[in-house]
Coordinates of C-alpha atoms in Angstrom, one line a residue:
M273 CA -38.0 -10.7 -31.9
R274 CA -34.8 -9.3 -31.6
K275 CA -34.4 -6.6 -28.5
A276 CA -33.6 -3.2 -28.7
T277 CA -30.5 -2.0 -27.1
T278 CA -29.0 0.5 -25.8
A279 CA -26.2 1.9 -27.2
P280 CA -23.2 2.8 -24.6
A281 CA -23.7 6.8 -22.6
A282 CA -21.1 8.5 -24.7
T283 CA -19.6 10.4 -21.6
R284 CA -20.5 9.8 -17.3
L285 CA -23.1 12.5 -18.0
A286 CA -25.7 11.1 -19.9
N287 CA -27.1 9.1 -16.8
L288 CA -27.1 12.1 -14.2
S289 CA -30.6 12.5 -13.0
P290 CA -32.6 15.6 -14.2
L291 CA -31.7 17.6 -11.4
S292 CA -28.1 16.7 -11.3
A293 CA -27.6 17.6 -14.8
L294 CA -29.8 20.5 -13.9
A295 CA -27.5 21.2 -11.6
V296 CA -24.6 20.6 -13.0
L297 CA -25.3 23.0 -16.3
F298 CA -25.8 25.8 -13.5
G299 CA -22.7 24.4 -11.8
L300 CA -21.2 25.3 -16.2
L301 CA -22.9 28.1 -16.5
A302 CA -22.2 30.4 -13.1
L303 CA -18.5 29.2 -13.9
I304 CA -18.7 31.4 -17.3
G305 CA -20.6 33.7 -16.4
V306 CA -18.4 35.2 -13.0
G307 CA -15.2 34.7 -15.4
L308 CA -17.0 37.3 -17.8
A309 CA -18.1 39.0 -15.0
F310 CA -14.0 39.5 -13.3
P311 CA -12.3 38.4 -16.3
P312 CA -8.5 38.2 -15.7
T313 CA -6.9 41.4 -17.0
S314 CA -3.2 40.2 -16.0
T315 CA -1.5 39.4 -19.3
P316 CA 0.4 36.5 -19.5
T317 CA 4.2 35.8 -18.9
G318 CA 7.0 33.6 -19.3
S319 CA 9.4 35.3 -20.9
S320 CA 12.9 34.5 -21.5
A321 CA 14.0 37.2 -20.9
G322 CA 14.2 39.2 -17.2
G323 CA 13.1 38.4 -14.0
D324 CA 12.7 35.2 -12.5
A325 CA 13.9 33.1 -15.9
A326 CA 16.7 35.5 -16.2
L327 CA 17.9 34.7 -12.6
Y328 CA 17.8 30.7 -12.8
R329 CA 19.5 31.3 -16.8
Q330 CA 22.2 33.2 -14.0
I331 CA 22.4 30.5 -11.3
T332 CA 22.2 27.2 -14.3
A333 CA 25.4 29.0 -15.7
R334 CA 27.6 29.3 -12.1
V335 CA 26.7 25.8 -11.8
T336 CA 28.2 25.1 -15.3
K337 CA 30.9 26.8 -13.7
G338 CA 31.5 24.8 -11.0
E339 CA 29.9 26.3 -8.0
S340 CA 27.7 24.7 -6.1
Y341 CA 23.9 24.8 -6.8
Y342 CA 23.3 26.4 -3.1
H343 CA 26.2 28.9 -3.0
A344 CA 25.6 29.7 -6.5
V345 CA 21.6 30.3 -5.2
A346 CA 22.5 32.6 -2.1
V347 CA 24.4 35.0 -4.6
E348 CA 22.3 35.7 -6.9
H349 CA 19.1 35.6 -5.0
R350 CA 20.9 38.7 -3.2
A351 CA 22.2 39.8 -6.0
S352 CA 18.9 40.5 -7.7
L353 CA 17.2 41.0 -4.1
Y354 CA 15.3 38.0 -4.4
P355 CA 14.2 36.1 -1.5
L356 CA 15.6 33.0 0.6
K357 CA 12.9 32.9 2.8
P358 CA 11.2 30.5 3.3
F359 CA 12.7 27.5 1.6
T360 CA 9.7 27.5 -1.2
T361 CA 10.9 30.8 -3.1
V362 CA 14.4 28.5 -3.9
R363 CA 13.9 26.2 -7.1
P364 CA 14.8 22.2 -6.5
P365 CA 18.7 21.8 -7.9
L366 CA 17.6 18.8 -10.2
L367 CA 16.8 20.8 -13.5
A368 CA 20.2 23.3 -13.0
E369 CA 22.1 20.5 -12.4
I370 CA 20.9 18.5 -15.5
M371 CA 21.4 21.5 -17.9
A372 CA 24.7 22.4 -16.6
A373 CA 25.8 19.1 -17.8
I374 CA 24.6 18.7 -20.6
G375 CA 24.9 22.2 -22.2
P376 CA 22.0 24.7 -23.2
T377 CA 21.7 23.5 -26.9
A378 CA 21.1 19.6 -25.4
A379 CA 19.3 20.7 -22.9
D380 CA 16.8 22.4 -25.6
L381 CA 16.7 19.8 -27.6
L382 CA 15.2 17.2 -24.3
L383 CA 12.8 19.2 -23.8
R384 CA 11.3 19.7 -27.3
L385 CA 12.1 16.0 -27.5
L386 CA 9.8 15.9 -24.2
A387 CA 7.6 18.3 -26.3
V388 CA 6.9 15.9 -29.0
A389 CA 5.8 12.7 -27.1
A390 CA 4.1 14.3 -24.5
A391 CA 1.7 15.6 -27.3
A392 CA 2.8 12.0 -29.4
A393 CA 1.5 9.6 -26.3
T394 CA -1.7 11.6 -25.6
V395 CA -2.9 11.7 -29.4
I396 CA -2.2 8.1 -29.2
R397 CA -3.7 7.3 -25.7
L398 CA -6.8 9.8 -27.0
A399 CA -8.1 8.9 -30.7
P400 CA -8.8 5.4 -31.1
R401 CA -12.1 6.0 -29.2
M402 CA -12.8 9.2 -29.8
R403 CA -14.9 10.4 -33.6
S404 CA -14.4 12.9 -36.5
P405 CA -13.9 15.9 -36.2
F406 CA -13.2 15.8 -32.4
R407 CA -10.6 13.3 -33.0
E408 CA -8.9 15.8 -35.2
A409 CA -9.6 18.6 -32.3
A410 CA -7.8 16.9 -29.5
I411 CA -5.0 16.1 -32.0
L412 CA -4.5 20.3 -32.9
L413 CA -5.5 20.7 -29.5
S414 CA -2.6 18.2 -28.2
A415 CA -0.1 19.7 -30.4
T416 CA -0.7 22.7 -30.2
S417 CA -0.9 22.6 -26.4
A418 CA 2.0 21.1 -25.7
G419 CA 4.2 22.6 -28.7
A420 CA 3.7 26.0 -27.6
F421 CA 6.8 24.6 -25.3
V422 CA 8.9 24.1 -28.2
Q423 CA 10.0 27.9 -27.7
S424 CA 13.3 29.4 -27.8
G425 CA 14.4 30.1 -24.5
M426 CA 11.5 28.4 -22.8
L427 CA 14.0 25.2 -20.5
V428 CA 14.7 27.4 -18.2
W429 CA 11.5 27.2 -16.8
H430 CA 10.2 24.8 -14.2
E431 CA 7.0 24.3 -14.6
V432 CA 7.2 24.1 -18.2
W433 CA 9.4 20.8 -17.5
A434 CA 6.5 19.4 -15.0
G435 CA 4.2 20.4 -17.2
L436 CA 5.1 18.1 -20.2
L437 CA 6.5 15.3 -17.9
I438 CA 3.0 15.1 -16.3
A439 CA 1.2 15.6 -19.8
L440 CA 3.8 12.1 -21.3
A441 CA 3.3 10.5 -17.6
L442 CA -0.6 11.1 -18.2
A443 CA -0.9 9.3 -21.5
C444 CA 1.7 6.8 -21.1
R445 CA 0.1 4.6 -18.0
T446 CA -1.8 2.1 -18.4
D447 CA -3.0 -0.6 -15.7
R448 CA -0.4 -2.6 -17.5
H449 CA 2.3 -0.4 -17.0
W450 CA 2.7 2.1 -15.4
L451 CA 6.4 1.8 -14.4
P452 CA 7.4 4.7 -16.3
S453 CA 4.2 6.9 -15.5
L454 CA 5.6 6.4 -11.9
G455 CA 9.6 7.2 -13.1
L456 CA 8.8 10.4 -15.0
G457 CA 6.1 11.7 -12.2
L458 CA 8.7 11.1 -9.8
A459 CA 11.1 13.4 -12.2
A460 CA 8.0 16.0 -12.6
A461 CA 8.0 16.3 -8.6
L462 CA 11.7 16.5 -7.9
V463 CA 11.9 19.4 -10.6
R464 CA 8.8 21.5 -9.2
E465 CA 7.4 20.7 -6.2
F466 CA 4.0 21.4 -7.5
A467 CA 4.2 18.2 -9.5
F468 CA 3.9 16.6 -5.9
P469 CA 0.5 16.6 -5.9
F470 CA 0.6 14.7 -9.6
L471 CA 1.8 11.3 -7.3
I472 CA -1.2 11.8 -4.4
V473 CA -3.9 11.9 -7.4
M474 CA -2.3 8.9 -8.9
A475 CA -1.3 7.3 -6.1
G476 CA -5.2 7.4 -4.6
A477 CA -6.6 6.4 -8.2
A478 CA -4.8 3.1 -8.2
W479 CA -6.1 2.4 -4.2
L480 CA -9.6 3.1 -5.2
T481 CA -9.2 0.7 -8.2
G482 CA -7.8 -1.7 -5.7
R483 CA -4.5 -1.9 -7.2
K484 CA -2.3 -2.3 -3.5
R485 CA 1.0 -2.9 -5.2
E486 CA 0.5 0.3 -7.7
A487 CA -1.1 3.1 -4.7
A488 CA 1.9 1.5 -2.5
S489 CA 4.9 2.3 -5.5
W490 CA 3.0 5.9 -6.0
A491 CA 2.6 6.5 -1.7
G492 CA 6.5 5.4 -1.7
A493 CA 7.4 7.9 -4.9
A494 CA 5.5 10.7 -2.9
L495 CA 7.5 9.4 0.7
F496 CA 11.0 10.1 -1.6
V497 CA 10.3 13.8 -2.7
L498 CA 9.0 14.9 0.5
A499 CA 12.5 13.1 1.9
V500 CA 14.5 15.6 -1.2
L501 CA 11.7 18.4 0.2
A502 CA 13.1 18.1 3.5
L503 CA 17.4 18.4 2.3
H504 CA 16.0 20.7 0.1
W505 CA 15.2 22.8 3.1
S506 CA 17.5 22.2 4.9
R507 CA 20.1 22.9 2.7
V508 CA 18.3 26.3 1.8
A509 CA 18.6 27.6 6.3
Q510 CA 22.6 26.6 5.8
I511 CA 23.0 29.6 3.8
A512 CA 20.0 31.4 4.7
L513 CA 20.6 35.2 6.4
P514 CA 18.6 37.0 8.8
S515 CA 19.2 39.8 6.8
D516 CA 17.9 38.5 3.2
V517 CA 14.6 39.1 2.1
T518 CA 11.6 37.0 3.0
S519 CA 9.3 36.4 0.7
P520 CA 5.7 38.2 1.2
G521 CA 3.8 34.9 0.8
W522 CA 1.6 33.1 -1.9
L523 CA -1.7 33.9 -0.1
A524 CA -4.1 36.5 -2.2
L525 CA -7.7 34.8 -2.9
G526 CA -7.3 35.4 -6.6
G527 CA -10.0 33.4 -6.9
W528 CA -11.7 32.1 -10.4
R529 CA -10.3 35.2 -11.9
F530 CA -7.0 33.9 -10.9
D531 CA -7.8 30.6 -12.0
L532 CA -8.5 31.7 -15.7
A533 CA -5.7 33.6 -15.5
L534 CA -2.9 30.6 -15.2
A535 CA -5.9 29.2 -18.2
R536 CA -4.0 32.4 -20.2
Q537 CA -0.7 30.6 -19.9
S538 CA -1.8 27.7 -22.7
S539 CA -1.4 28.4 -26.5
L540 CA -5.0 28.8 -27.0
L541 CA -5.5 31.5 -25.3
I542 CA -2.4 33.7 -24.8
A543 CA -3.2 35.8 -27.6
L544 CA -6.5 35.8 -26.7
P545 CA -9.0 38.7 -24.4
G546 CA -9.5 37.4 -21.2
W547 CA -13.0 37.0 -22.3
A548 CA -11.9 33.8 -24.1
A549 CA -10.4 32.5 -21.0
A550 CA -14.2 33.1 -18.6
V551 CA -15.7 30.8 -21.8
T552 CA -13.2 28.1 -22.5
T553 CA -11.0 26.9 -19.3
P554 CA -15.2 25.8 -17.8
L555 CA -15.7 24.4 -21.2
A556 CA -12.5 21.9 -20.9
L557 CA -12.4 20.6 -17.3
L558 CA -16.5 19.9 -18.4
G559 CA -15.2 17.9 -21.1
W560 CA -11.9 16.5 -19.2
F561 CA -15.3 14.9 -16.1
A562 CA -17.2 13.3 -18.5
R563 CA -15.1 11.4 -20.4
R564 CA -14.9 8.1 -19.0
D565 CA -11.6 6.5 -18.5
G566 CA -9.3 5.8 -15.7
Y567 CA -7.1 8.8 -17.9
A568 CA -9.9 11.1 -17.5
A569 CA -10.5 11.1 -14.2
R570 CA -7.0 10.6 -13.2
T571 CA -6.4 14.1 -15.4
T572 CA -9.9 15.4 -14.2
A573 CA -8.6 15.4 -10.5
L574 CA -5.2 16.6 -11.0
I575 CA -5.9 19.9 -12.8
G576 CA -9.3 20.1 -9.5
L577 CA -6.5 20.0 -7.2
W578 CA -4.5 22.3 -8.9
L579 CA -7.3 24.7 -10.3
G580 CA -8.8 24.8 -6.2
A581 CA -5.2 24.9 -4.3
F582 CA -4.5 28.6 -7.1
L583 CA -8.3 30.1 -5.6
L584 CA -6.3 30.5 -2.8
L585 CA -2.8 30.7 -3.6
G586 CA -0.9 32.4 -5.4
R587 CA 0.0 35.7 -6.7
P588 CA -0.3 38.3 -10.3
D589 CA 3.5 37.3 -10.7
N590 CA 2.8 33.9 -10.3
L591 CA 0.8 33.3 -13.7
Y592 CA 3.9 31.1 -14.7
W593 CA 2.7 28.0 -12.7
G594 CA -0.2 27.9 -15.4
F595 CA 2.4 26.0 -17.4
L596 CA 1.8 23.1 -15.2
F597 CA -1.6 22.4 -17.5
A598 CA -1.1 24.2 -19.9
P599 CA -0.3 20.8 -21.7
I600 CA -3.2 18.9 -20.3
L601 CA -6.6 21.5 -19.5
P602 CA -7.5 22.7 -23.1
I603 CA -7.6 19.2 -24.1
G604 CA -10.9 19.0 -22.7
L605 CA -12.2 21.4 -24.9
A606 CA -12.1 17.9 -27.9
F607 CA -14.7 16.6 -25.6
A608 CA -17.0 19.7 -24.0
P609 CA -19.3 19.0 -27.2
D610 CA -20.2 15.7 -26.7
A611 CA -20.8 16.8 -23.4
L612 CA -22.6 18.9 -23.2
A613 CA -25.0 17.3 -25.3
D614 CA -25.2 14.6 -23.4
L615 CA -25.6 17.2 -20.1
V616 CA -28.5 19.2 -22.2
R617 CA -30.4 15.3 -22.7
A618 CA -29.9 14.5 -19.3
A619 CA -31.4 17.6 -18.1
R620 CA -34.9 17.0 -20.5
A621 CA -35.4 13.6 -19.1
G622 CA -37.0 14.1 -16.4
R623 CA -39.8 16.6 -19.4
P624 CA -43.8 15.2 -19.4
E625 CA -43.4 14.4 -23.5
P626 CA -46.1 17.1 -25.2
A627 CA -49.5 15.9 -25.9
L628 CA -50.9 14.1 -29.6
S629 CA -53.6 16.1 -30.7
A630 CA -56.2 13.6 -32.2
R631 CA -57.3 13.9 -35.5

């Protein structure tokens, strides 16, 4: 007699105990409920005109004319009454130097190519292991999430570059070929220091899977970024004066509402009301968490680190930080239906079967 075979679990949620499945389901509903009760009210930001974008553009224009980056920063920050203290109020110089060297037209083209590469690599990585219609949903979400950044003027945002570099780095990393991912991740962290957690996540994941050489390489990249940031701190300290404006700080305790406001920076949610983010963001997180592969595990850990930190850090005028995970978070929605199905099945597994009546 042929033995019955059991199909492999679609997601990591399929093997949960009924109690654990109910706990996860309760957590999901709680996040949705809190979001609906306290939806984000801030309007998505990231305009290419005025504000921070204008400041970055003016600094780059000065560097293009031959001024040193830090002299240009000092002049423009003071002229616009932007803080120079602490040093994290000043962006690292890499993006401005590159844009000054190649010009805005070439930089805009480079950003568009990066967006296309990030979307294509994500689709190539995900599509073969997905079934219709969720495969098509993942393709659509990948294309729209990264494609939103090809609009004119987005090249001044450091978070846009870092987010796309990280999306590409996550998608192209494999056990055999991880050096390109390392280079992309290093570039992201040098453009925007908020990408630094990506290096830590990748180092930790490599270590936990026994890949010591890869882990050491990621840790080395993290140490290099810290050294560059220390140099950046010293250069900013040289130009800052006692009379310069000091930032009010970022410890705003915005909580889950601020996280949802950041999530609205994605192209999927930017035109929708706040309650849409309250529903889709927890589902996207569940989808990423449930998927069984190292790519999803790394993505989930990174998004979780960012969202955890932003529960405490970030003011209402920092919504553009959401550009960091806008290319990757919405894709989790394509995995959510299978995750929910397995979660409900696992939760119901402990229920006794109804008795059959005798005839």
